[in-house]
PDB file of C-alpha atoms in Angstrom:
ATOM      1  CA  UNK A   1      -0.151   0.200  -0.253  1.00 66.00           C
ATOM      2  CA  UNK A   2       3.142   2.782   1.255  1.00 76.00           C
ATOM      3  CA  UNK A   3       4.360   1.825  -2.791  1.00 76.00           C
ATOM      4  CA  UNK A   4       1.135   2.346  -4.430  1.00 78.00           C
ATOM      5  CA  UNK A   5       0.710   5.570  -3.308  1.00 85.00           C
ATOM      6  CA  UNK A   6       3.538   7.118  -3.117  1.00 88.00           C
ATOM      7  CA  UNK A   7       3.098   5.979  -6.888  1.00 87.00           C
ATOM      8  CA  UNK A   8      -0.350   7.559  -6.876  1.00 89.00           C
ATOM      9  CA  UNK A   9       2.209  10.840  -5.247  1.00 91.00           C
ATOM     10  CA  UNK A  10       4.292  11.397  -7.954  1.00 91.00           C
ATOM     11  CA  UNK A  11       1.822  10.332 -10.712  1.00 91.00           C
ATOM     12  CA  UNK A  12      -1.216  12.558 -10.284  1.00 91.00           C
ATOM     13  CA  UNK A  13       0.550  14.840  -7.942  1.00 91.00           C
ATOM     14  CA  UNK A  14       3.790  15.960 -10.349  1.00 92.00           C
ATOM     15  CA  UNK A  15       4.165  14.048 -13.589  1.00 94.00           C
ATOM     16  CA  UNK A  16       0.136  14.439 -14.129  1.00 94.00           C
ATOM     17  CA  UNK A  17      -1.870  17.061 -11.947  1.00 93.00           C
ATOM     18  CA  UNK A  18      -5.383  17.683 -11.962  1.00 91.00           C
ATOM     19  CA  UNK A  19      -7.008  17.517 -15.105  1.00 94.00           C
ATOM     20  CA  UNK A  20      -3.910  16.386 -17.312  1.00 94.00           C
ATOM     21  CA  UNK A  21      -4.066  12.886 -16.191  1.00 91.00           C
ATOM     22  CA  UNK A  22      -7.375  13.576 -17.675  1.00 91.00           C
ATOM     23  CA  UNK A  23      -6.315  14.986 -20.872  1.00 91.00           C
ATOM     24  CA  UNK A  24      -3.192  12.245 -21.155  1.00 89.00           C
ATOM     25  CA  UNK A  25      -4.740   9.313 -19.694  1.00 86.00           C
ATOM     26  CA  UNK A  26      -2.456   9.078 -17.191  1.00 84.00           C
ATOM     27  CA  UNK A  27      -5.151   7.757 -14.508  1.00 82.00           C
ATOM     28  CA  UNK A  28      -5.886   4.828 -17.084  1.00 85.00           C
ATOM     29  CA  UNK A  29      -1.702   4.109 -17.630  1.00 84.00           C
ATOM     30  CA  UNK A  30      -1.548   4.475 -13.303  1.00 84.00           C
ATOM     31  CA  UNK A  31      -4.380   1.599 -13.276  1.00 82.00           C
ATOM     32  CA  UNK A  32      -2.567  -0.413 -15.376  1.00 81.00           C
ATOM     33  CA  UNK A  33       0.797  -0.255 -13.922  1.00 80.00           C
ATOM     34  CA  UNK A  34      -1.101  -0.542 -10.878  1.00 80.00           C
ATOM     35  CA  UNK A  35      -3.179  -3.669 -12.245  1.00 79.00           C
ATOM     36  CA  UNK A  36       0.241  -5.635 -13.317  1.00 75.00           C
ATOM     37  CA  UNK A  37       1.873  -5.026 -10.025  1.00 72.00           C
ATOM     38  CA  UNK A  38      -0.460  -6.697  -8.123  1.00 74.00           C
ATOM     39  CA  UNK A  39      -1.727  -8.860 -10.395  1.00 76.00           C
ATOM     40  CA  UNK A  40       1.913 -10.280 -10.374  1.00 76.00           C
ATOM     41  CA  UNK A  41       2.413 -11.303  -6.737  1.00 72.00           C
ATOM     42  CA  UNK A  42      -0.149 -13.361  -6.309  1.00 75.00           C
ATOM     43  CA  UNK A  43       0.043 -15.080  -9.935  1.00 75.00           C
ATOM     44  CA  UNK A  44       3.730 -16.202  -9.764  1.00 74.00           C
ATOM     45  CA  UNK A  45       3.189 -17.325  -6.028  1.00 74.00           C
ATOM     46  CA  UNK A  46       0.253 -19.601  -7.381  1.00 72.00           C
ATOM     47  CA  UNK A  47       3.048 -20.822 -10.746  1.00 73.00           C
ATOM     48  CA  UNK A  48       6.325 -21.265  -7.755  1.00 72.00           C
ATOM     49  CA  UNK A  49       4.091 -23.139  -5.522  1.00 67.00           C
ATOM     50  CA  UNK A  50       5.142 -26.246  -3.961  1.00 72.00           C
ATOM     51  CA  UNK A  51       4.693 -27.400  -0.654  1.00 75.00           C
ATOM     52  CA  UNK A  52       7.311 -30.254  -0.657  1.00 74.00           C
ATOM     53  CA  UNK A  53       9.501 -27.331  -1.303  1.00 75.00           C
ATOM     54  CA  UNK A  54      12.346 -26.295   0.969  1.00 78.00           C
ATOM     55  CA  UNK A  55      12.857 -23.754   2.838  1.00 79.00           C
ATOM     56  CA  UNK A  56      15.388 -22.260   0.980  1.00 80.00           C
ATOM     57  CA  UNK A  57      14.218 -22.414  -2.229  1.00 80.00           C
ATOM     58  CA  UNK A  58      10.651 -20.789  -1.189  1.00 78.00           C
ATOM     59  CA  UNK A  59      13.248 -17.613  -0.277  1.00 83.00           C
ATOM     60  CA  UNK A  60      14.473 -17.921  -3.759  1.00 84.00           C
ATOM     61  CA  UNK A  61      10.868 -17.705  -4.748  1.00 78.00           C
ATOM     62  CA  UNK A  62      10.271 -15.073  -2.915  1.00 81.00           C
ATOM     63  CA  UNK A  63      13.387 -13.567  -3.940  1.00 84.00           C
ATOM     64  CA  UNK A  64      12.504 -13.775  -7.348  1.00 84.00           C
ATOM     65  CA  UNK A  65       8.475 -12.735  -7.169  1.00 82.00           C
ATOM     66  CA  UNK A  66       9.971  -9.561  -5.398  1.00 81.00           C
ATOM     67  CA  UNK A  67      12.374  -8.472  -8.158  1.00 87.00           C
ATOM     68  CA  UNK A  68      10.019  -9.617 -11.335  1.00 84.00           C
ATOM     69  CA  UNK A  69       7.390  -6.912  -9.057  1.00 83.00           C
ATOM     70  CA  UNK A  70       9.465  -4.050  -8.961  1.00 85.00           C
ATOM     71  CA  UNK A  71      11.024  -4.728 -12.171  1.00 86.00           C
ATOM     72  CA  UNK A  72       7.734  -4.322 -12.946  1.00 84.00           C
ATOM     73  CA  UNK A  73       6.946  -1.758 -12.056  1.00 86.00           C
ATOM     74  CA  UNK A  74       9.958   0.418 -13.008  1.00 89.00           C
ATOM     75  CA  UNK A  75       9.647  -1.020 -16.436  1.00 88.00           C
ATOM     76  CA  UNK A  76       5.820   0.743 -16.001  1.00 88.00           C
ATOM     77  CA  UNK A  77       7.132   3.859 -14.167  1.00 90.00           C
ATOM     78  CA  UNK A  78       9.343   4.658 -17.148  1.00 91.00           C
ATOM     79  CA  UNK A  79       6.023   4.327 -19.093  1.00 90.00           C
ATOM     80  CA  UNK A  80       4.156   6.625 -17.798  1.00 92.00           C
ATOM     81  CA  UNK A  81       7.308   9.192 -17.249  1.00 93.00           C
ATOM     82  CA  UNK A  82       7.344   8.705 -21.090  1.00 92.00           C
ATOM     83  CA  UNK A  83       4.160  10.341 -21.435  1.00 93.00           C
ATOM     84  CA  UNK A  84       3.832  12.689 -18.693  1.00 95.00           C
ATOM     85  CA  UNK A  85       3.602  16.061 -20.159  1.00 96.00           C
ATOM     86  CA  UNK A  86       6.092  19.167 -20.120  1.00 97.00           C
ATOM     87  CA  UNK A  87       4.735  21.939 -21.250  1.00 98.00           C
ATOM     88  CA  UNK A  88       1.573  23.829 -22.078  1.00 98.00           C
ATOM     89  CA  UNK A  89       2.550  25.348 -25.557  1.00 98.00           C
ATOM     90  CA  UNK A  90       0.996  29.147 -26.983  1.00 98.00           C
ATOM     91  CA  UNK A  91       0.772  28.253 -30.818  1.00 97.00           C
ATOM     92  CA  UNK A  92      -0.523  31.650 -31.905  1.00 94.00           C
ATOM     93  CA  UNK A  93      -4.148  30.772 -31.889  1.00 94.00           C
ATOM     94  CA  UNK A  94      -4.590  27.912 -29.362  1.00 97.00           C
ATOM     95  CA  UNK A  95      -2.166  26.692 -26.428  1.00 98.00           C
ATOM     96  CA  UNK A  96      -0.851  22.891 -27.450  1.00 98.00           C
ATOM     97  CA  UNK A  97      -0.447  20.313 -24.526  1.00 98.00           C
ATOM     98  CA  UNK A  98       3.280  17.763 -25.001  1.00 97.00           C
ATOM     99  CA  UNK A  99       4.499  15.013 -23.975  1.00 97.00           C
ATOM    100  CA  UNK A 100       7.622  14.289 -23.426  1.00 96.00           C
ATOM    101  CA  UNK A 101       7.393  11.811 -25.921  1.00 95.00           C
ATOM    102  CA  UNK A 102       6.481  14.679 -28.552  1.00 96.00           C
ATOM    103  CA  UNK A 103      10.101  16.018 -28.777  1.00 96.00           C
ATOM    104  CA  UNK A 104      13.408  14.569 -29.978  1.00 93.00           C
ATOM    105  CA  UNK A 105      15.955  14.351 -27.363  1.00 92.00           C
ATOM    106  CA  UNK A 106      18.737  14.507 -29.645  1.00 92.00           C
ATOM    107  CA  UNK A 107      17.808  18.097 -30.491  1.00 93.00           C
ATOM    108  CA  UNK A 108      16.916  19.997 -27.094  1.00 95.00           C
ATOM    109  CA  UNK A 109      20.758  21.424 -26.975  1.00 93.00           C
ATOM    110  CA  UNK A 110      18.888  23.297 -30.694  1.00 93.00           C
ATOM    111  CA  UNK A 111      16.186  25.067 -27.277  1.00 94.00           C
ATOM    112  CA  UNK A 112      17.597  28.846 -26.585  1.00 92.00           C
ATOM    113  CA  UNK A 113      18.945  30.460 -23.957  1.00 86.00           C
ATOM    114  CA  UNK A 114      16.241  30.644 -21.157  1.00 85.00           C
ATOM    115  CA  UNK A 115      13.762  28.088 -21.729  1.00 91.00           C
ATOM    116  CA  UNK A 116      14.626  24.601 -19.826  1.00 84.00           C
ATOM    117  CA  UNK A 117      14.534  21.783 -20.895  1.00 87.00           C
ATOM    118  CA  UNK A 118      11.617  19.361 -19.888  1.00 92.00           C
ATOM    119  CA  UNK A 119      11.057  18.225 -16.624  1.00 88.00           C
ATOM    120  CA  UNK A 120      10.086  16.385 -13.951  1.00 91.00           C
ATOM    121  CA  UNK A 121       8.279  18.958 -11.756  1.00 90.00           C
ATOM    122  CA  UNK A 122       4.846  18.823 -14.459  1.00 91.00           C
ATOM    123  CA  UNK A 123       4.025  21.020 -17.082  1.00 95.00           C
ATOM    124  CA  UNK A 124       5.120  24.549 -17.315  1.00 96.00           C
ATOM    125  CA  UNK A 125       4.295  26.716 -20.014  1.00 97.00           C
ATOM    126  CA  UNK A 126       5.667  27.371 -22.891  1.00 97.00           C
ATOM    127  CA  UNK A 127       5.929  29.809 -26.011  1.00 97.00           C
ATOM    128  CA  UNK A 128       6.398  28.843 -29.192  1.00 97.00           C
ATOM    129  CA  UNK A 129       7.785  30.475 -32.085  1.00 94.00           C
ATOM    130  CA  UNK A 130       5.668  30.324 -35.693  1.00 92.00           C
ATOM    131  CA  UNK A 131       6.619  30.656 -39.144  1.00 86.00           C
ATOM    132  CA  UNK A 132       5.700  33.307 -40.817  1.00 82.00           C
ATOM    133  CA  UNK A 133       4.524  32.873 -44.766  1.00 75.00           C
ATOM    134  CA  UNK A 134       8.207  35.269 -45.659  1.00 78.00           C
ATOM    135  CA  UNK A 135      10.271  32.910 -43.816  1.00 78.00           C
ATOM    136  CA  UNK A 136      12.471  30.730 -46.075  1.00 78.00           C
ATOM    137  CA  UNK A 137      11.363  27.616 -44.109  1.00 81.00           C
ATOM    138  CA  UNK A 138       7.395  28.384 -44.335  1.00 80.00           C
ATOM    139  CA  UNK A 139       7.019  25.113 -46.199  1.00 86.00           C
ATOM    140  CA  UNK A 140       9.075  22.659 -45.063  1.00 84.00           C
ATOM    141  CA  UNK A 141       7.246  23.252 -41.396  1.00 84.00           C
ATOM    142  CA  UNK A 142       4.075  23.424 -42.538  1.00 82.00           C
ATOM    143  CA  UNK A 143       4.976  20.127 -44.084  1.00 89.00           C
ATOM    144  CA  UNK A 144       6.164  19.063 -40.717  1.00 87.00           C
ATOM    145  CA  UNK A 145       3.105  20.488 -39.061  1.00 85.00           C
ATOM    146  CA  UNK A 146       1.342  18.054 -40.901  1.00 84.00           C
ATOM    147  CA  UNK A 147       3.129  14.966 -40.401  1.00 89.00           C
ATOM    148  CA  UNK A 148       2.180  15.304 -36.524  1.00 87.00           C
ATOM    149  CA  UNK A 149       5.685  16.882 -35.840  1.00 91.00           C
ATOM    150  CA  UNK A 150       4.131  20.792 -34.216  1.00 95.00           C
ATOM    151  CA  UNK A 151       6.258  23.984 -33.820  1.00 95.00           C
ATOM    152  CA  UNK A 152       6.325  23.092 -30.191  1.00 96.00           C
ATOM    153  CA  UNK A 153       7.062  19.654 -30.269  1.00 97.00           C
ATOM    154  CA  UNK A 154      10.566  21.151 -31.349  1.00 96.00           C
ATOM    155  CA  UNK A 155      12.855  23.114 -29.580  1.00 96.00           C
ATOM    156  CA  UNK A 156      14.244  25.448 -32.169  1.00 94.00           C
ATOM    157  CA  UNK A 157      11.042  26.840 -31.846  1.00 95.00           C
ATOM    158  CA  UNK A 158      11.150  27.334 -28.121  1.00 97.00           C
ATOM    159  CA  UNK A 159      10.435  30.632 -26.481  1.00 96.00           C
ATOM    160  CA  UNK A 160      10.733  32.158 -22.844  1.00 96.00           C
ATOM    161  CA  UNK A 161       6.678  32.158 -22.523  1.00 97.00           C
ATOM    162  CA  UNK A 162       7.516  35.622 -20.922  1.00 95.00           C
ATOM    163  CA  UNK A 163       8.406  36.819 -24.388  1.00 95.00           C
ATOM    164  CA  UNK A 164       5.101  35.807 -26.225  1.00 96.00           C
ATOM    165  CA  UNK A 165       2.723  37.801 -23.476  1.00 95.00           C
ATOM    166  CA  UNK A 166       1.453  40.175 -25.723  1.00 95.00           C
ATOM    167  CA  UNK A 167       0.923  37.767 -27.978  1.00 97.00           C
ATOM    168  CA  UNK A 168      -0.864  36.087 -26.033  1.00 98.00           C
ATOM    169  CA  UNK A 169      -3.192  39.346 -25.089  1.00 97.00           C
ATOM    170  CA  UNK A 170      -3.986  39.299 -28.639  1.00 97.00           C
ATOM    171  CA  UNK A 171      -5.024  36.078 -29.069  1.00 98.00           C
ATOM    172  CA  UNK A 172      -7.135  36.012 -26.150  1.00 98.00           C
ATOM    173  CA  UNK A 173     -10.980  35.160 -27.322  1.00 98.00           C
ATOM    174  CA  UNK A 174     -13.927  36.917 -24.589  1.00 98.00           C
ATOM    175  CA  UNK A 175     -15.772  34.643 -21.941  1.00 97.00           C
ATOM    176  CA  UNK A 176     -18.814  35.587 -23.712  1.00 97.00           C
ATOM    177  CA  UNK A 177     -18.232  33.998 -26.435  1.00 97.00           C
ATOM    178  CA  UNK A 178     -17.183  30.352 -24.569  1.00 97.00           C
ATOM    179  CA  UNK A 179     -19.643  30.677 -22.647  1.00 97.00           C
ATOM    180  CA  UNK A 180     -21.780  30.993 -25.936  1.00 96.00           C
ATOM    181  CA  UNK A 181     -20.431  27.884 -27.046  1.00 96.00           C
ATOM    182  CA  UNK A 182     -20.768  26.134 -23.927  1.00 96.00           C
ATOM    183  CA  UNK A 183     -24.318  26.835 -22.575  1.00 95.00           C
ATOM    184  CA  UNK A 184     -25.007  23.606 -20.368  1.00 93.00           C
ATOM    185  CA  UNK A 185     -21.945  23.537 -18.916  1.00 92.00           C
ATOM    186  CA  UNK A 186     -21.513  26.669 -17.515  1.00 94.00           C
ATOM    187  CA  UNK A 187     -20.947  25.640 -14.242  1.00 96.00           C
ATOM    188  CA  UNK A 188     -16.976  24.464 -14.610  1.00 95.00           C
ATOM    189  CA  UNK A 189     -16.978  27.688 -15.899  1.00 97.00           C
ATOM    190  CA  UNK A 190     -18.309  29.868 -13.037  1.00 97.00           C
ATOM    191  CA  UNK A 191     -16.642  26.891 -10.382  1.00 97.00           C
ATOM    192  CA  UNK A 192     -13.103  27.992 -12.033  1.00 98.00           C
ATOM    193  CA  UNK A 193     -13.946  31.707 -11.956  1.00 98.00           C
ATOM    194  CA  UNK A 194     -14.787  31.525  -8.171  1.00 98.00           C
ATOM    195  CA  UNK A 195     -12.218  29.703  -6.881  1.00 97.00           C
ATOM    196  CA  UNK A 196      -9.757  32.310  -8.757  1.00 97.00           C
ATOM    197  CA  UNK A 197     -11.503  35.013  -8.009  1.00 98.00           C
ATOM    198  CA  UNK A 198     -11.824  36.895 -10.913  1.00 98.00           C
ATOM    199  CA  UNK A 199     -14.739  38.215 -13.012  1.00 97.00           C
ATOM    200  CA  UNK A 200     -15.223  37.406 -16.902  1.00 96.00           C
ATOM    201  CA  UNK A 201     -13.628  40.617 -17.944  1.00 97.00           C
ATOM    202  CA  UNK A 202     -10.774  39.892 -16.007  1.00 98.00           C
ATOM    203  CA  UNK A 203     -10.265  37.143 -18.093  1.00 98.00           C
ATOM    204  CA  UNK A 204      -9.721  35.105 -21.648  1.00 98.00           C
ATOM    205  CA  UNK A 205      -9.552  31.952 -23.168  1.00 98.00           C
ATOM    206  CA  UNK A 206      -7.755  30.056 -25.527  1.00 98.00           C
ATOM    207  CA  UNK A 207      -8.399  26.573 -27.434  1.00 98.00           C
ATOM    208  CA  UNK A 208      -6.158  24.127 -25.540  1.00 98.00           C
ATOM    209  CA  UNK A 209      -5.560  21.009 -28.150  1.00 97.00           C
ATOM    210  CA  UNK A 210      -3.612  17.413 -28.079  1.00 94.00           C
ATOM    211  CA  UNK A 211      -3.388  15.146 -31.053  1.00 85.00           C
ATOM    212  CA  UNK A 212      -6.949  14.319 -31.015  1.00 86.00           C
ATOM    213  CA  UNK A 213      -8.285  15.929 -28.523  1.00 92.00           C
ATOM    214  CA  UNK A 214      -9.467  19.756 -29.461  1.00 93.00           C
ATOM    215  CA  UNK A 215     -12.360  19.860 -26.837  1.00 94.00           C
ATOM    216  CA  UNK A 216     -10.590  22.096 -24.121  1.00 98.00           C
ATOM    217  CA  UNK A 217      -9.305  25.500 -23.292  1.00 98.00           C
ATOM    218  CA  UNK A 218      -7.271  27.313 -20.979  1.00 98.00           C
ATOM    219  CA  UNK A 219      -8.621  30.240 -19.041  1.00 98.00           C
ATOM    220  CA  UNK A 220      -5.818  32.706 -19.307  1.00 98.00           C
ATOM    221  CA  UNK A 221      -6.325  35.851 -16.664  1.00 98.00           C
ATOM    222  CA  UNK A 222      -5.508  38.934 -18.697  1.00 97.00           C
ATOM    223  CA  UNK A 223      -3.056  40.864 -15.989  1.00 96.00           C
ATOM    224  CA  UNK A 224      -0.522  38.633 -16.831  1.00 96.00           C
ATOM    225  CA  UNK A 225      -1.044  36.292 -19.413  1.00 97.00           C
ATOM    226  CA  UNK A 226      -0.403  33.133 -17.365  1.00 97.00           C
ATOM    227  CA  UNK A 227      -3.304  29.941 -17.435  1.00 98.00           C
ATOM    228  CA  UNK A 228      -4.809  29.415 -14.142  1.00 97.00           C
ATOM    229  CA  UNK A 229      -7.511  26.933 -14.934  1.00 97.00           C
ATOM    230  CA  UNK A 230      -7.974  24.119 -17.685  1.00 98.00           C
ATOM    231  CA  UNK A 231     -11.298  23.197 -18.879  1.00 97.00           C
ATOM    232  CA  UNK A 232     -13.276  20.157 -20.782  1.00 96.00           C
ATOM    233  CA  UNK A 233     -15.033  22.379 -22.992  1.00 97.00           C
ATOM    234  CA  UNK A 234     -15.185  23.084 -26.217  1.00 95.00           C
ATOM    235  CA  UNK A 235     -13.048  26.559 -27.114  1.00 95.00           C
ATOM    236  CA  UNK A 236     -13.478  26.180 -31.276  1.00 93.00           C
TER     237      UNK A 236
END
């Protein structure tokens, strides 16, 4: 139980804080990890059980079972870590959730100074430099995006979020529009505003996407361009 509680704290408290475990399937990964680890011990015990075995052989079997469980746990944690969200990246008219597995680690050195590499402390906001139609690499960048390698996945495009605060302000959509699009889900919005102590005029929003998932939004404070809540609402 202590191991399960520690892993749960690591997964949900650090790597996949609410609501990112829902956005990325972190809860499902955790449940699979725990199920495999919990089932592994009894199944191996059943397979290896033999009342005729000596105490020494039983100790060897027990050591094998513990080793197998720890190995399975380590492998599962590695997979959960690989899928962890690391950035909430501003991409012009949206925020994109970036997972560790979206990034080619061999290209991390291409990130400009002032941008931290993906860590294990939970997702952080990030700016992204988009190509303009007049840039020499515009067509190649567009082709990469069509192939699924979005600008937010390319370290060379990363920028400190603070440098793009003014662009975020210009892109923000009014909450009145979000209310119109989601008339039956206003309770979530009201709860987020109340918790932050903000009014409609203090807040804007942008869609939040992760590959095929496009029905989330990031609520942004107009005072400092910082996200303060992520809601399962249609922002398009």
